[in-house]
Tab-separated table of C-alpha atoms and ligand atoms in Angstrom:
chain	number	residue	atom	x	y	z
A	1	MET	CA	-0.076	-0.025	-0.022
A	2	LEU	CA	1.171	3.518	-0.852
A	3	HIS	CA	1.076	6.164	1.926
A	4	ILE	CA	0.156	9.601	0.671
A	5	THR	CA	0.167	13.098	2.073
A	6	MET	CA	-2.166	15.607	0.370
A	7	ILE	CA	-1.509	19.378	0.402
A	8	GLY	CA	-4.721	21.357	0.201
A	9	CYS	CA	-8.280	20.056	0.553
A	10	GLY	CA	-10.543	22.172	-1.590
A	11	ALA	CA	-12.485	21.174	-4.712
A	12	ILE	CA	-9.811	18.932	-6.113
A	13	GLY	CA	-8.638	17.509	-2.810
A	14	VAL	CA	-12.075	16.511	-1.583
A	15	GLY	CA	-12.924	14.917	-5.048
A	16	VAL	CA	-9.705	12.969	-5.001
A	17	LEU	CA	-10.257	11.644	-1.408
A	18	GLU	CA	-13.803	10.571	-2.288
A	19	LEU	CA	-12.503	8.516	-5.247
A	20	LEU	CA	-9.547	7.013	-3.198
A	21	GLU	CA	-11.760	5.891	-0.315
A	22	ASN	CA	-12.301	2.436	-1.925
A	23	ASP	CA	-8.798	1.772	-3.285
A	24	PRO	CA	-7.079	-0.635	-0.860
A	25	GLN	CA	-3.664	0.140	-2.376
A	26	LEU	CA	-3.728	3.910	-1.602
A	27	CYS	CA	-3.994	5.532	1.794
A	28	VAL	CA	-4.002	9.301	2.435
A	29	ASP	CA	-2.711	9.643	5.970
A	30	TYR	CA	-2.277	13.321	6.202
A	31	VAL	CA	-3.960	16.446	4.692
A	32	ILE	CA	-1.996	19.623	5.072
A	33	ALA	CA	-4.319	22.677	5.394
A	34	SER	CA	-3.545	26.407	5.533
A	35	GLU	CA	-2.966	27.904	8.987
A	36	GLY	CA	-6.390	28.701	10.459
A	37	SER	CA	-8.313	26.358	7.997
A	38	GLU	CA	-7.784	23.126	9.890
A	39	ALA	CA	-11.237	23.091	11.552
A	40	LEU	CA	-12.951	23.806	8.162
A	41	VAL	CA	-10.978	21.000	6.484
A	42	ARG	CA	-11.809	18.549	9.306
A	43	GLN	CA	-15.486	19.470	8.791
A	44	ARG	CA	-15.221	18.718	5.069
A	45	LEU	CA	-13.785	15.320	5.933
A	46	ALA	CA	-16.275	14.498	8.666
A	47	SER	CA	-18.311	12.091	6.489
A	48	PHE	CA	-15.359	9.947	5.424
A	49	LYS	CA	-15.015	6.436	6.876
A	50	GLN	CA	-11.425	6.976	7.832
A	51	PRO	CA	-10.656	10.685	7.513
A	52	PRO	CA	-6.943	11.597	7.156
A	53	GLN	CA	-5.268	13.519	9.957
A	54	VAL	CA	-5.422	17.288	9.342
A	55	LEU	CA	-2.211	19.266	10.046
A	56	THR	CA	-0.616	22.463	8.910
A	57	ALA	CA	2.865	21.006	8.170
A	58	LEU	CA	4.251	17.573	7.503
A	59	PRO	CA	5.666	16.165	10.780
A	60	ALA	CA	9.471	16.011	10.785
A	61	ASP	CA	9.535	12.292	11.095
A	62	ALA	CA	6.848	11.534	8.464
A	63	ARG	CA	8.006	9.583	5.405
A	64	PRO	CA	5.081	9.435	2.945
A	65	ASP	CA	5.654	7.501	-0.256
A	66	LEU	CA	4.178	10.371	-2.195
A	67	LEU	CA	3.143	13.970	-1.621
A	68	VAL	CA	0.435	15.352	-3.805
A	69	GLU	CA	-0.206	19.072	-4.123
A	70	CYS	CA	-3.812	20.144	-4.741
A	71	ALA	CA	-3.537	23.539	-3.084
A	72	GLY	CA	-2.126	26.495	-5.032
A	73	HIS	CA	1.010	28.333	-6.005
A	74	ARG	CA	2.044	29.249	-2.436
A	75	ALA	CA	2.064	25.546	-1.423
A	76	ILE	CA	4.923	24.781	-3.893
A	77	GLU	CA	7.244	27.097	-2.059
A	78	GLU	CA	5.869	26.125	1.378
A	79	HIS	CA	5.564	22.397	1.145
A	80	VAL	CA	6.780	20.903	-2.124
A	81	LEU	CA	10.330	22.327	-2.136
A	82	PRO	CA	11.023	21.161	1.448
A	83	ALA	CA	9.516	17.737	0.803
A	84	LEU	CA	11.787	17.246	-2.250
A	85	GLU	CA	14.814	18.153	-0.159
A	86	ARG	CA	13.717	15.467	2.311
A	87	GLY	CA	13.615	12.898	-0.486
A	88	ILE	CA	9.840	12.663	-0.781
A	89	ALA	CA	8.467	12.264	-4.324
A	90	CYS	CA	5.958	14.914	-5.178
A	91	LEU	CA	3.099	15.273	-7.707
A	92	ILE	CA	1.708	18.692	-8.383
A	93	VAL	CA	-1.410	20.195	-10.062
A	94	SER	CA	-0.603	23.883	-9.636
A	95	VAL	CA	1.661	23.789	-12.689
A	96	GLY	CA	0.970	27.431	-13.438
A	97	ALA	CA	3.257	28.262	-10.463
A	98	LEU	CA	6.223	27.089	-12.538
A	99	SER	CA	5.962	30.207	-14.636
A	100	GLU	CA	7.683	32.069	-11.826
A	101	VAL	CA	11.238	32.752	-12.995
A	102	GLY	CA	13.655	30.285	-11.543
A	103	LEU	CA	11.134	27.980	-9.838
A	104	VAL	CA	11.556	25.007	-12.280
A	105	GLU	CA	15.359	25.080	-11.616
A	106	ARG	CA	14.834	25.290	-7.858
A	107	LEU	CA	12.475	22.277	-7.911
A	108	GLU	CA	14.973	20.309	-10.079
A	109	ALA	CA	17.793	21.133	-7.712
A	110	ALA	CA	15.715	20.207	-4.600
A	111	ALA	CA	14.729	16.845	-6.161
A	112	GLU	CA	18.312	16.071	-7.190
A	113	ARG	CA	19.573	16.846	-3.664
A	114	GLY	CA	16.791	14.658	-2.199
A	115	LYS	CA	17.439	11.920	-4.836
A	116	THR	CA	13.817	11.989	-5.768
A	117	ARG	CA	11.440	13.218	-8.423
A	118	ILE	CA	8.634	15.737	-9.059
A	119	GLU	CA	5.865	14.910	-11.471
A	120	LEU	CA	3.742	17.641	-13.127
A	121	LEU	CA	0.240	16.271	-13.621
A	122	PRO	CA	-1.648	16.884	-16.845
A	123	GLY	CA	-4.735	17.963	-14.909
A	124	ALA	CA	-7.487	19.467	-17.027
A	125	ILE	CA	-5.779	18.795	-20.408
A	126	GLY	CA	-4.878	15.635	-22.379
A	127	GLY	CA	-2.332	14.893	-25.013
A	128	ILE	CA	0.684	15.953	-22.983
A	129	ASP	CA	2.336	12.570	-23.825
A	130	ALA	CA	1.987	13.271	-27.629
A	131	LEU	CA	3.111	16.903	-27.274
A	132	SER	CA	6.237	16.171	-25.285
A	133	ALA	CA	7.080	13.305	-27.682
A	134	ALA	CA	6.571	15.710	-30.642
A	135	LYS	CA	9.056	18.118	-28.947
A	136	VAL	CA	11.791	15.561	-29.341
A	137	GLY	CA	11.548	15.898	-33.119
A	138	GLY	CA	11.177	19.690	-32.922
A	139	LEU	CA	8.052	21.855	-32.682
A	140	ASP	CA	7.344	24.955	-34.780
A	141	SER	CA	4.229	26.288	-33.054
A	142	VAL	CA	1.819	25.654	-30.217
A	143	ASN	CA	-1.336	27.729	-29.965
A	144	TYR	CA	-3.748	27.276	-27.015
A	145	THR	CA	-7.293	28.653	-26.431
A	146	GLY	CA	-8.993	28.414	-23.074
A	147	ARG	CA	-12.731	29.172	-23.193
A	148	LYS	CA	-14.725	29.145	-19.911
A	149	PRO	CA	-18.140	30.340	-18.685
A	150	ALA	CA	-18.129	34.082	-17.830
A	151	ARG	CA	-18.429	33.381	-14.104
A	152	ALA	CA	-15.160	31.338	-14.113
A	153	TRP	CA	-13.244	34.608	-14.773
A	154	LYS	CA	-14.657	36.400	-11.689
A	155	ASN	CA	-11.865	37.884	-9.482
A	156	THR	CA	-9.390	37.899	-12.394
A	157	PRO	CA	-8.135	40.638	-14.766
A	158	GLY	CA	-10.992	39.391	-17.065
A	159	GLU	CA	-13.248	41.716	-15.053
A	160	GLN	CA	-11.322	44.689	-16.433
A	161	ALA	CA	-11.366	43.353	-20.006
A	162	CYS	CA	-15.255	43.207	-20.103
A	163	ASP	CA	-18.339	43.238	-17.928
A	164	LEU	CA	-18.614	39.534	-17.129
A	165	ASP	CA	-22.191	39.877	-15.862
A	166	SER	CA	-23.613	41.481	-18.998
A	167	ILE	CA	-21.533	40.202	-22.021
A	168	SER	CA	-23.893	38.605	-24.586
A	169	GLN	CA	-21.318	36.882	-26.721
A	170	ALA	CA	-17.963	35.059	-26.339
A	171	THR	CA	-15.288	37.721	-25.592
A	172	VAL	CA	-11.553	37.458	-25.852
A	173	ILE	CA	-10.096	38.633	-22.553
A	174	PHE	CA	-6.392	37.836	-23.142
A	175	GLN	CA	-3.994	37.165	-25.907
A	176	GLY	CA	-0.290	36.783	-25.368
A	177	SER	CA	2.408	34.407	-24.198
A	178	ALA	CA	1.805	31.604	-21.765
A	179	ARG	CA	4.212	33.378	-19.311
A	180	GLU	CA	1.983	36.476	-19.287
A	181	ALA	CA	-1.212	34.383	-19.049
A	182	ALA	CA	0.200	32.512	-16.021
A	183	ARG	CA	1.193	35.726	-14.379
A	184	LEU	CA	-2.194	37.459	-14.868
A	185	TYR	CA	-4.461	34.397	-14.502
A	186	PRO	CA	-2.694	32.082	-12.065
A	187	LYS	CA	-5.753	29.957	-11.262
A	188	ASN	CA	-6.776	29.641	-14.854
A	189	ALA	CA	-3.472	29.221	-16.646
A	190	ASN	CA	-2.300	25.822	-15.359
A	191	VAL	CA	-3.112	24.264	-18.729
A	192	ALA	CA	-1.187	27.040	-20.573
A	193	ALA	CA	1.817	26.408	-18.347
A	194	THR	CA	1.609	22.635	-18.757
A	195	LEU	CA	1.433	22.873	-22.532
A	196	SER	CA	4.418	25.202	-22.480
A	197	LEU	CA	6.537	23.026	-20.301
A	198	ALA	CA	5.803	19.970	-22.457
A	199	GLY	CA	6.221	21.943	-25.640
A	200	LEU	CA	7.750	25.193	-26.795
A	201	GLY	CA	8.221	26.961	-23.494
A	202	LEU	CA	6.378	29.826	-21.774
A	203	ASP	CA	7.494	32.566	-24.129
A	204	ARG	CA	6.743	30.749	-27.470
A	205	THR	CA	3.374	29.268	-26.601
A	206	HIS	CA	0.601	31.514	-27.770
A	207	VAL	CA	-2.509	31.789	-25.556
A	208	THR	CA	-6.050	33.171	-26.057
A	209	LEU	CA	-8.486	33.239	-23.158
A	210	ILE	CA	-12.210	33.609	-23.773
A	211	ALA	CA	-15.136	34.395	-21.486
A	212	ASP	CA	-18.245	32.719	-22.944
A	213	PRO	CA	-21.623	33.528	-21.394
A	214	HIS	CA	-23.280	30.671	-23.298
A	215	SER	CA	-20.820	27.947	-22.237
A	216	GLU	CA	-21.247	25.595	-19.282
A	217	GLU	CA	-17.885	23.911	-20.017
A	218	ASN	CA	-14.165	24.687	-19.680
A	219	VAL	CA	-13.021	24.157	-23.266
A	220	HIS	CA	-9.295	23.657	-23.822
A	221	HIS	CA	-8.183	23.611	-27.417
A	222	PHE	CA	-4.621	23.456	-28.734
A	223	GLU	CA	-2.852	22.955	-32.111
A	224	ALA	CA	0.766	21.925	-32.420
A	225	CYS	CA	2.899	21.749	-35.584
A	226	GLY	CA	6.409	20.370	-36.020
A	227	ALA	CA	8.628	17.710	-37.580
A	228	PHE	CA	6.130	15.035	-36.357
A	229	GLY	CA	3.244	16.566	-38.339
A	230	ARG	CA	0.164	18.403	-36.924
A	231	PHE	CA	-1.895	17.730	-33.849
A	232	GLU	CA	-5.134	19.293	-32.643
A	233	LEU	CA	-7.016	18.595	-29.466
A	234	SER	CA	-10.268	19.958	-28.092
A	235	LEU	CA	-11.350	18.996	-24.614
A	236	ARG	CA	-14.706	20.038	-23.243
A	237	GLY	CA	-14.379	19.631	-19.538
A	238	LYS	CA	-17.254	19.848	-17.082
A	239	PRO	CA	-16.457	22.247	-14.201
A	240	LEU	CA	-16.534	21.040	-10.608
A	241	LEU	CA	-19.572	22.299	-8.704
A	242	ALA	CA	-17.302	23.258	-5.814
A	243	ASN	CA	-15.073	25.473	-7.982
A	244	PRO	CA	-16.213	26.486	-11.503
A	245	LYS	CA	-12.622	27.461	-12.409
A	246	THR	CA	-11.608	23.830	-12.146
A	247	SER	CA	-12.493	20.976	-14.501
A	248	ALA	CA	-13.549	17.615	-13.067
A	249	LEU	CA	-10.892	15.956	-15.224
A	250	THR	CA	-8.235	17.401	-12.905
A	251	VAL	CA	-9.599	15.217	-10.081
A	252	TYR	CA	-9.425	12.130	-12.281
A	253	SER	CA	-5.911	13.078	-13.454
A	254	VAL	CA	-4.746	13.038	-9.798
A	255	VAL	CA	-6.432	9.706	-9.121
A	256	ARG	CA	-5.023	8.202	-12.291
A	257	ALA	CA	-1.458	9.323	-11.437
A	258	LEU	CA	-1.668	8.043	-7.885
A	259	GLY	CA	-3.097	4.794	-9.086
A	260	ASN	CA	-0.188	4.386	-11.618
A	261	HIS	CA	2.275	4.606	-8.736
A	262	ALA	CA	0.404	1.958	-6.754
A	263	HIS	CA	-0.908	-0.601	-9.297
A	264	ALA	CA	0.972	-3.242	-11.143
A	265	ILE	CA	0.216	-1.857	-14.537
A	266	SER	CA	0.367	1.872	-15.287
A	267	ILE	CA	-1.440	3.503	-18.177
B	301	LIG	N1	-3.176	21.535	-13.717
B	301	LIG	C1	-4.437	21.788	-13.914
B	301	LIG	O1	-4.981	21.454	-15.010
B	301	LIG	C2	-5.284	22.403	-12.904
B	301	LIG	C3	-4.701	22.935	-11.735
B	301	LIG	N2	-5.529	23.526	-10.794
B	301	LIG	C4	-4.850	24.146	-9.652
B	301	LIG	O2	-5.090	23.271	-8.553
B	301	LIG	C5	-5.131	24.002	-7.359
B	301	LIG	C6	-6.295	23.532	-6.500
B	301	LIG	O3	-7.529	23.776	-7.189
B	301	LIG	P1	-8.985	23.668	-6.460
B	301	LIG	O4	-9.008	22.518	-5.550
B	301	LIG	O5	-9.963	23.891	-7.453
B	301	LIG	O6	-8.862	25.013	-5.539
B	301	LIG	P2	-9.665	25.308	-4.195
B	301	LIG	O7	-9.565	26.809	-3.938
B	301	LIG	O8	-11.039	24.709	-4.184
B	301	LIG	O9	-8.871	24.547	-3.047
B	301	LIG	C7	-7.531	24.786	-2.745
B	301	LIG	C8	-7.345	24.437	-1.286
B	301	LIG	O10	-5.937	24.442	-0.951
B	301	LIG	C9	-5.799	25.206	0.290
B	301	LIG	N3	-4.432	25.796	0.214
B	301	LIG	C10	-4.006	26.904	-0.473
B	301	LIG	N4	-2.717	27.111	-0.140
B	301	LIG	C11	-2.341	26.165	0.756
B	301	LIG	C12	-1.118	25.941	1.387
B	301	LIG	N5	-0.060	26.707	1.211
B	301	LIG	N6	-1.041	24.936	2.232
B	301	LIG	C13	-2.148	24.144	2.428
B	301	LIG	N7	-3.333	24.338	1.883
B	301	LIG	C14	-3.473	25.327	1.024
B	301	LIG	C15	-6.888	26.237	0.236
B	301	LIG	O11	-7.185	26.534	1.594
B	301	LIG	P3	-7.316	28.059	2.121
B	301	LIG	O12	-8.247	28.713	1.139
B	301	LIG	O13	-7.806	27.966	3.427
B	301	LIG	O14	-5.905	28.699	1.978
B	301	LIG	C16	-8.047	25.461	-0.354
B	301	LIG	O15	-8.816	24.754	0.630
B	301	LIG	C17	-5.121	25.462	-7.759
B	301	LIG	O16	-3.786	26.018	-7.635
B	301	LIG	C18	-5.462	25.467	-9.212
B	301	LIG	O17	-4.934	26.513	-9.871
B	301	LIG	C19	-6.902	23.648	-10.942
B	301	LIG	C20	-7.497	23.123	-12.079
B	301	LIG	C21	-6.710	22.548	-13.152
B	302	LIG	O1	-10.007	23.857	-16.621
B	302	LIG	C1	-9.349	23.836	-15.511
B	302	LIG	O2	-9.606	23.016	-14.687
B	302	LIG	C2	-8.305	24.814	-15.115
B	302	LIG	C3	-7.755	25.628	-16.159
B	302	LIG	O3	-8.265	25.976	-17.097
B	302	LIG	C4	-6.358	26.025	-15.937
B	302	LIG	O4	-5.982	26.186	-14.784
B	302	LIG	O5	-5.658	26.182	-16.933
């Protein structure tokens, strides 16, 4: 059985714990919550048969097999870097955080010192295997468009680009590099950052973000061209009820990745 520590227990974290409850090969022992949120997180876990212990930091003597981050950018600095230094393998979903200059290199260095690995999960997007394989032969362009319901852009600079409550048609709220998208829309640019890291990098991946008042889905579309040929993918993800910014596929992506570490066959 694999012993797991989970960082963050919001929309993704709760969804993952619900799906893992019946897997005898995976056990989440600890959930790490933000300072002051422990009681709220314990309340969220109250209906679980065997709720994990809720703490605000990983105990110094804890040696989980895996640490999975489902929290946010701050948690990478606060929990993932120190865990890698301690030799704990980490899986992360807040890939947008890696657009911060120097963070990829710091994570690599910490993992090397700890003789361990960090895995960037595909989350809400598919096709990362094909894109990163295509990169080996050489890529010419990667263009990504993220289209979400207008409400998913609340509390983002999208509010300055248009009136999200009254737009009557799909409206482009951002066009530019993946680096700029991740800086301006940290909670909505994980896919852009993931595509960049798998493909042409943050400065050469072109991003368009759209607020669509008629959509109930988070639509991720990308096209890649290179020596391998041409590749186009469109993924119409259902948002989670608990957080409309987040696609349900992200939960399944975490469960798949954890299962691949625990089960005899990985796919
Ligand atoms: N790769 C991908 O495709 C995707 C990635 N994501 C990313 O996944 C992350 C989680 O998403 P989601 O579950 O929807 O978000 P939620 O806001 O629903 O949940 C995040 C939870 O993490 C907690 N948290 C934040 N910072 C820390 C920290 N430093 N230590 C411990 N807990 C912390 C928050 O608690 P509190 O509010 O009390 O701080 C909150 O309960 C986000 O960063 C999001 O951007 C989301 C969708 C797709
Ligand atoms: O669809 C999602 O779950 C999240 C998303 O767009 C992103 O962070 O890029």
